Amino acid sequence: MAYDVIVIGGGLVGGAIAWGAAAKGASVALIDQGDIAFRAARGNFGLVWVQSKGAGMPAYAHWTRASAELWPELADTLAGATGVDAALRQRGGLAFCLTDAELEERASLLTRMHNESGDIGTRIVDRDEIRAMVPGIGDRVVGASFCPIDGEAHPLHLLRALHSGLLRLGGDYLPGRTVDAIDAAPNSFTVRIGAERFIAEKLVIAAGLGSRELAPLVGLRMPVTPLRGQIIVTERLRPFLDYTCHTLRQTVEGLVMMGDSQEDAGFDTSVGVPVLRTMAERNTAVFPALKEASIVRVWAALRVMSPDGFPIYEQSERYPGAFAATCHSGVTLAGAHALALAPAIVAGELPEHFAAFSARRFDVPTH
Ligand SMILES: Cc1cc2nc3c(=O)[nH]c(=O)nc-3n(C[C@H](O)[C@H](O)[C@H](O)COP(=O)(O)OP(=O)(O)OC[C@H]3O[C@@H](n4cnc5c(N)ncnc54)[C@H](O)[C@@H]3O)c2cc1C
């Protein structure tokens, strides 16, 4: 089977790139390991979050902002083509602070980001303003940061829309296949899976935590590691929240999701009461009425983290035509992956400003 582009990894990163490449007219195969893999795309929190992304790397802050701006076009195009609504809501985002020290720290982060990356309308809201904005807020909340372009989406609907959109554009979605062998030459790649052979001029490694092993096969480096996050879901409640919150959101179905921890636990996806309790305590301090809500589900999933937490996008110098794509915010960056990165991959060249995302940065310590 011969294609213009093969994408390895059918999560949100690979799915968005595959769909975006197909939308540019490329013939595309999306190869995915399936349910035996660790799949962040199926266990995440669903934020389209901008306000705190990119401190120390303005290129990432600008990329995140660009993605938030591209998201409405992505959601509309996918809904029109597939009938699947990714439930994008960009009503602004709040990150609550429970102590003066937290609020000061948040304010200094926003100042730093403003100075490094420009103004996106993010501001600190004080105790009185936050009470006027959000009814039912707890007494312990001393303030919050607010960003008007933050929001959320339904990650499972997004994933389904990307896969379904790819099929409608004539692409192939090939699940249940684990890639472990690639024959590489410049602009010529053969992916071998058992007796099957898939050939393409361009190859994208977007296999989440599986990328670490695959990247060296095509002269790339993707030194990603897992970072566990746990999530709590309550029963459905009447809509009570007009904004997206950093650690809490109400889905279109009325469920309340609380997230999300950051734990260095290797490849362990088990949940644990101590962390869940801490998450519940913090969120019920913000919204005391949630103490009455029943928890119906909890889970843990693994983030895909680079050493500095920023994305890696790069074309292989040794095997041009092979590209690396990984990040820890595949929902937020879906707009940019589908509508900016994928066209650049189809064109065969990443624009100059992508140089900041090369894995070469790990060879040059900044502090
Ligand atoms: C708890 C949690 C909360 C999160 N919250 C948010 C959030 O609010 N907002 C946000 O933007 N992001 C969030 N994320 C991150 C987001 O989920 C990921 O960035 C996103 O899922 C993209 O991941 P991915 O496609 O790189 O990897 P994955 O979703 O893990 O997909 C990788 C795919 O590669 C396939 N694969 C692996 N190895 C191979 C192989 N050898 N051959 C073939 N296929 C292979 C697997 O089958 C898998 O489907 C969160 C993540 C977690 C864990």
Tab-separated table of N, CA and C and ligand atoms in Angstrom, residues 8-15 31-49 53 159 177-180 206-211 214 227-231 249 260-261 299-304 325-333, ligand 1:
chain	number	residue	atom	x	y	z
A	8	ILE	N	2.109	7.523	12.191
A	8	ILE	CA	2.089	6.434	13.179
A	8	ILE	C	1.620	7.014	14.501
A	9	GLY	N	0.461	6.514	14.979
A	9	GLY	CA	-0.121	7.000	16.241
A	9	GLY	C	-1.460	7.661	15.987
A	10	GLY	N	-2.537	6.981	16.392
A	10	GLY	CA	-3.884	7.491	16.113
A	10	GLY	C	-4.504	8.205	17.291
A	11	GLY	N	-3.693	8.838	18.135
A	11	GLY	CA	-4.224	9.671	19.221
A	11	GLY	C	-4.596	11.046	18.686
A	12	LEU	N	-4.678	12.013	19.592
A	12	LEU	CA	-5.110	13.337	19.136
A	12	LEU	C	-4.049	14.044	18.299
A	13	VAL	N	-2.775	13.798	18.585
A	13	VAL	CA	-1.737	14.452	17.776
A	13	VAL	C	-1.716	13.844	16.376
A	14	GLY	N	-1.591	12.506	16.318
A	14	GLY	CA	-1.556	11.844	15.014
A	14	GLY	C	-2.863	12.015	14.250
A	15	GLY	N	-3.978	11.944	14.955
A	15	GLY	CA	-5.286	12.081	14.305
A	15	GLY	C	-5.447	13.454	13.653
A	31	ILE	N	-1.806	4.793	11.223
A	31	ILE	CA	-1.586	3.462	11.806
A	31	ILE	C	-1.598	3.581	13.327
A	32	ASP	N	-2.386	2.737	13.988
A	32	ASP	CA	-2.523	2.866	15.445
A	32	ASP	C	-2.457	1.512	16.135
A	33	GLN	N	-1.772	1.506	17.255
A	33	GLN	CA	-1.599	0.259	18.004
A	33	GLN	C	-2.924	-0.249	18.584
A	34	GLY	N	-3.718	0.665	19.148
A	34	GLY	CA	-5.020	0.261	19.676
A	34	GLY	C	-5.064	0.201	21.182
A	35	ASP	N	-6.019	-0.579	21.693
A	35	ASP	CA	-6.353	-0.516	23.116
A	35	ASP	C	-5.278	-1.040	24.052
A	36	ILE	N	-4.272	-1.735	23.512
A	36	ILE	CA	-3.217	-2.203	24.411
A	36	ILE	C	-2.220	-1.090	24.722
A	37	ALA	N	-2.316	0.035	23.988
A	37	ALA	CA	-1.354	1.130	24.168
A	37	ALA	C	-1.802	2.050	25.306
A	38	PHE	N	-0.860	2.860	25.807
A	38	PHE	CA	-1.236	3.958	26.696
A	38	PHE	C	-1.772	5.068	25.807
A	39	ARG	N	-2.991	5.521	26.059
A	39	ARG	CA	-3.569	6.471	25.123
A	39	ARG	C	-4.096	7.694	25.856
A	40	ALA	N	-3.242	8.733	25.898
A	40	ALA	CA	-3.628	9.978	26.554
A	40	ALA	C	-4.876	10.565	25.911
A	41	ALA	N	-5.031	10.343	24.608
A	41	ALA	CA	-6.154	10.926	23.872
A	41	ALA	C	-7.499	10.452	24.427
A	42	ARG	N	-7.502	9.291	25.096
A	42	ARG	CA	-8.777	8.753	25.593
A	42	ARG	C	-8.951	8.939	27.096
A	43	GLY	N	-7.995	9.636	27.731
A	43	GLY	CA	-8.119	9.772	29.186
A	43	GLY	C	-7.872	11.176	29.685
A	44	ASN	N	-8.023	12.170	28.821
A	44	ASN	CA	-7.601	13.522	29.230
A	44	ASN	C	-8.754	14.380	29.721
A	45	PHE	N	-8.410	15.635	30.032
A	45	PHE	CA	-9.333	16.522	30.741
A	45	PHE	C	-10.123	17.441	29.796
A	46	GLY	N	-9.612	17.632	28.587
A	46	GLY	CA	-10.395	18.353	27.583
A	46	GLY	C	-10.269	19.860	27.551
A	47	LEU	N	-9.243	20.401	28.206
A	47	LEU	CA	-9.104	21.865	28.169
A	47	LEU	C	-8.484	22.328	26.853
A	48	VAL	N	-8.951	23.457	26.376
A	48	VAL	CA	-8.262	24.207	25.317
A	48	VAL	C	-7.700	25.424	26.040
A	49	TRP	N	-6.490	25.271	26.562
A	49	TRP	CA	-5.994	26.156	27.619
A	49	TRP	C	-4.775	26.934	27.147
A	53	LYS	N	0.461	28.640	29.250
A	53	LYS	CA	1.314	27.810	28.381
A	53	LYS	C	2.431	28.627	27.750
A	159	LEU	N	-11.708	13.191	18.844
A	159	LEU	CA	-10.964	12.053	18.296
A	159	LEU	C	-11.808	11.337	17.238
A	177	ARG	N	-2.449	-2.317	14.893
A	177	ARG	CA	-1.144	-2.588	14.267
A	177	ARG	C	-0.039	-1.893	15.061
A	178	THR	N	0.907	-2.680	15.518
A	178	THR	CA	2.042	-2.119	16.257
A	178	THR	C	3.238	-2.025	15.330
A	179	VAL	N	3.707	-0.806	15.117
A	179	VAL	CA	4.878	-0.609	14.254
A	179	VAL	C	6.137	-0.830	15.075
A	180	ASP	N	7.032	-1.691	14.589
A	180	ASP	CA	8.334	-1.786	15.249
A	180	ASP	C	9.475	-1.866	14.245
A	206	ALA	N	3.993	10.119	15.587
A	206	ALA	CA	3.118	10.806	16.549
A	206	ALA	C	2.502	9.748	17.456
A	207	ALA	N	3.341	8.860	17.952
A	207	ALA	CA	2.869	7.667	18.674
A	207	ALA	C	2.874	7.853	20.177
A	208	GLY	N	2.746	9.095	20.646
A	208	GLY	CA	2.697	9.329	22.091
A	208	GLY	C	3.910	8.734	22.770
A	209	LEU	N	3.674	7.958	23.829
A	209	LEU	CA	4.789	7.376	24.582
A	209	LEU	C	5.546	6.327	23.759
A	210	GLY	N	4.918	5.825	22.691
A	210	GLY	CA	5.602	4.879	21.804
A	210	GLY	C	6.614	5.556	20.891
A	211	SER	N	6.591	6.891	20.840
A	211	SER	CA	7.477	7.621	19.910
A	211	SER	C	8.939	7.484	20.286
A	214	LEU	N	10.346	4.617	18.421
A	214	LEU	CA	10.215	4.675	16.955
A	214	LEU	C	11.092	5.756	16.333
A	227	LEU	N	3.746	11.057	32.554
A	227	LEU	CA	3.414	11.827	33.763
A	227	LEU	C	1.931	11.562	34.033
A	228	ARG	N	1.658	10.894	35.159
A	228	ARG	CA	0.289	10.441	35.413
A	228	ARG	C	-0.631	11.589	35.841
A	229	GLY	N	-1.866	11.525	35.363
A	229	GLY	CA	-2.896	12.452	35.813
A	229	GLY	C	-4.133	11.678	36.206
A	230	GLN	N	-4.732	12.035	37.344
A	230	GLN	CA	-5.969	11.367	37.766
A	230	GLN	C	-7.149	12.325	37.574
A	231	ILE	N	-8.302	11.738	37.276
A	231	ILE	CA	-9.494	12.543	37.007
A	231	ILE	C	-10.691	11.963	37.757
A	249	ARG	N	-14.303	21.311	35.232
A	249	ARG	CA	-15.164	21.795	34.145
A	249	ARG	C	-16.435	20.970	34.107
A	260	ASP	N	-6.332	18.020	37.503
A	260	ASP	CA	-5.770	16.747	37.114
A	260	ASP	C	-4.374	16.733	37.702
A	261	SER	N	-4.087	15.672	38.389
A	261	SER	CA	-2.834	15.602	39.148
A	261	SER	C	-1.644	15.468	38.195
A	299	TRP	N	-10.377	7.875	37.006
A	299	TRP	CA	-9.387	7.140	36.209
A	299	TRP	C	-8.067	7.878	36.240
A	300	ALA	N	-7.049	7.167	35.773
A	300	ALA	CA	-5.743	7.791	35.588
A	300	ALA	C	-5.287	7.532	34.163
A	301	ALA	N	-4.547	8.478	33.615
A	301	ALA	CA	-3.960	8.308	32.278
A	301	ALA	C	-2.594	8.990	32.283
A	302	LEU	N	-1.816	8.669	31.260
A	302	LEU	CA	-0.424	9.138	31.233
A	302	LEU	C	-0.226	10.242	30.196
A	303	ARG	N	0.267	11.383	30.672
A	303	ARG	CA	0.667	12.450	29.747
A	303	ARG	C	1.957	12.047	29.040
A	304	VAL	N	2.174	12.683	27.902
A	304	VAL	CA	3.377	12.421	27.104
A	304	VAL	C	4.273	13.652	27.259
A	325	ALA	N	6.348	14.583	15.987
A	325	ALA	CA	5.303	15.472	16.517
A	325	ALA	C	4.832	14.931	17.863
A	326	THR	N	5.126	15.679	18.899
A	326	THR	CA	4.616	15.296	20.218
A	326	THR	C	4.454	16.533	21.090
A	327	CYS	N	3.499	16.459	22.020
A	327	CYS	CA	3.274	17.579	22.938
A	327	CYS	C	2.474	17.032	24.116
A	328	HIS	N	2.331	17.836	25.180
A	328	HIS	CA	1.513	17.344	26.290
A	328	HIS	C	0.124	17.987	26.289
A	329	SER	N	-0.219	18.727	25.242
A	329	SER	CA	-1.549	19.359	25.200
A	329	SER	C	-2.197	19.158	23.840
A	330	GLY	N	-2.494	17.906	23.560
A	330	GLY	CA	-2.999	17.574	22.231
A	330	GLY	C	-4.407	18.049	21.951
A	331	VAL	N	-5.190	18.342	22.994
A	331	VAL	CA	-6.519	18.920	22.751
A	331	VAL	C	-6.331	20.381	22.354
A	332	THR	N	-5.614	21.109	23.200
A	332	THR	CA	-5.378	22.537	22.949
A	332	THR	C	-4.761	22.755	21.574
A	333	LEU	N	-3.800	21.920	21.229
A	333	LEU	CA	-3.030	22.162	20.005
A	333	LEU	C	-3.635	21.505	18.769
B	1	LIG	C1	-4.858	13.092	32.699
B	1	LIG	C2	-4.590	13.883	31.448
B	1	LIG	C3	-5.179	15.112	31.278
B	1	LIG	C4	-4.922	15.846	30.138
B	1	LIG	N1	-5.581	17.027	29.972
B	1	LIG	C5	-5.391	17.727	28.829
B	1	LIG	C6	-6.114	18.932	28.621
B	1	LIG	O1	-6.931	19.352	29.443
B	1	LIG	N2	-5.869	19.626	27.485
B	1	LIG	C7	-4.957	19.208	26.547
B	1	LIG	O2	-4.748	19.899	25.564
B	1	LIG	N3	-4.291	18.042	26.711
B	1	LIG	C8	-4.493	17.295	27.817
B	1	LIG	N4	-3.831	16.113	27.991
B	1	LIG	C9	-2.876	15.674	26.959
B	1	LIG	C10	-3.532	15.053	25.763
B	1	LIG	O3	-4.386	14.035	26.150
B	1	LIG	C11	-2.445	14.518	24.820
B	1	LIG	O4	-1.575	15.556	24.478
B	1	LIG	C12	-3.113	13.983	23.599
B	1	LIG	O5	-3.868	12.873	23.943
B	1	LIG	C13	-2.187	13.655	22.491
B	1	LIG	O6	-1.500	12.551	22.727
B	1	LIG	P1	-0.801	11.736	21.586
B	1	LIG	O7	-1.610	11.617	20.371
B	1	LIG	O8	0.592	12.283	21.452
B	1	LIG	O9	-0.660	10.377	22.352
B	1	LIG	P2	-1.770	9.293	22.641
B	1	LIG	O10	-3.098	9.813	22.790
B	1	LIG	O11	-1.211	8.482	23.765
B	1	LIG	O12	-1.752	8.466	21.295
B	1	LIG	C14	-0.628	7.770	20.859
B	1	LIG	C15	-1.119	6.656	19.966
B	1	LIG	O13	0.021	6.041	19.399
B	1	LIG	C16	-0.253	4.680	19.265
B	1	LIG	N5	1.023	3.959	19.270
B	1	LIG	C17	1.968	3.946	20.230
B	1	LIG	N6	3.001	3.171	19.854
B	1	LIG	C18	2.700	2.694	18.623
B	1	LIG	C19	3.349	1.833	17.700
B	1	LIG	N7	4.560	1.301	17.956
B	1	LIG	N8	2.730	1.519	16.530
B	1	LIG	C20	1.507	2.040	16.236
B	1	LIG	N9	0.855	2.878	17.080
B	1	LIG	C21	1.436	3.208	18.240
B	1	LIG	C22	-1.143	4.306	20.437
B	1	LIG	O14	-2.021	3.273	20.071
B	1	LIG	C23	-1.905	5.595	20.710
B	1	LIG	O15	-3.226	5.575	20.210
B	1	LIG	C24	-4.048	15.344	29.146
B	1	LIG	C25	-3.469	14.107	29.293
B	1	LIG	C26	-3.728	13.373	30.436
B	1	LIG	C27	-3.098	12.030	30.573
